[in-house]
């Protein structure tokens, strides 16, 4: 449980994949990608990524409209300025038309940055159970 939500942490036994496969990963657990809407949510991702010690996909991209970050659900991602962006620049690496998907890791110090969606180097996002 995290802030009253049932979650599944990403672990080193999970398969690294490209963005679309990573966004589907949670389906096998009757779950969905965990969206870091708050500072506490982001800190949770930060801790999981620290334990993984490598790249992890975050469930957001700007495929629909270049420069507008959206969660995998299509909802506009707001309040993202407090994330650890590469070079302290929100939406860094967005100048490359092929860099549409959000990854956490790399950059010397772990940071958030946009990269190619077909990169097979990242672990899937944290999963949140769908409670009915």
Coordinates of N, CA and C in Angstrom, one line a residue, residues 9 12 28-29 33-34 36 43 49 51-52 65-66 70 94 96 101 104-105 107 112 115 120 128 131:
X9 N 5.5 -2.7 -6.9 CA 6.8 -2.0 -7.2 C 7.5 -2.8 -8.4
X12 N 13.9 -5.9 -10.3 CA 14.9 -6.3 -11.2 C 14.6 -7.6 -12.0
X28 N -1.1 -7.7 -16.7 CA -1.0 -9.0 -16.1 C -1.3 -9.1 -14.6
X29 N -1.3 -8.0 -14.0 CA -1.6 -7.9 -12.5 C -3.0 -7.3 -12.3
X33 N -0.6 1.5 -15.0 CA 0.6 2.2 -14.6 C 0.3 3.3 -13.6
X34 N 1.1 3.4 -12.6 CA 0.9 4.3 -11.5 C 1.4 5.7 -11.9
X36 N 2.5 9.5 -11.3 CA 3.0 10.3 -10.2 C 2.4 11.7 -10.3
X43 N 8.4 11.1 -5.5 CA 9.4 10.6 -4.5 C 9.4 9.0 -4.5
X49 N 13.3 3.7 -8.5 CA 14.3 3.8 -9.5 C 15.7 3.7 -8.8
X51 N 16.5 1.9 -6.2 CA 16.7 0.5 -5.9 C 17.0 -0.3 -7.2
X52 N 16.4 0.0 -8.3 CA 16.6 -0.6 -9.6 C 18.0 -0.3 -10.1
X65 N 0.8 15.7 -29.1 CA 1.1 17.1 -29.4 C 2.5 17.4 -28.9
X66 N 3.4 17.6 -29.8 CA 4.8 17.9 -29.4 C 4.9 19.0 -28.4
X70 N 1.6 14.2 -21.8 CA 0.3 13.6 -21.4 C 0.6 12.3 -20.7
X94 N 13.4 17.5 -25.6 CA 12.2 17.5 -26.4 C 12.4 18.0 -27.8
X96 N 14.2 16.8 -30.1 CA 14.3 15.7 -31.0 C 12.9 15.2 -31.3
X101 N 8.9 9.8 -25.3 CA 8.5 9.1 -24.1 C 9.4 9.4 -22.9
X104 N 13.1 7.7 -16.7 CA 13.8 8.2 -15.5 C 15.0 7.4 -15.4
X105 N 16.2 8.1 -15.3 CA 17.5 7.4 -15.1 C 18.5 8.0 -16.1
X107 N 21.7 10.4 -17.2 CA 22.0 11.8 -17.1 C 23.1 12.1 -16.0
X112 N 14.9 12.9 -15.1 CA 13.8 12.6 -16.0 C 14.1 13.3 -17.3
X115 N 12.9 10.5 -24.4 CA 13.8 9.7 -25.2 C 12.9 8.9 -26.2
X120 N 14.7 -0.2 -25.8 CA 14.5 -1.4 -25.0 C 15.4 -1.5 -23.8
X128 N -0.4 0.1 -10.3 CA -1.4 0.4 -9.3 C -2.6 -0.5 -9.6
X131 N -9.1 -1.2 -8.3 CA -10.0 -1.8 -7.3 C -11.5 -1.5 -7.7

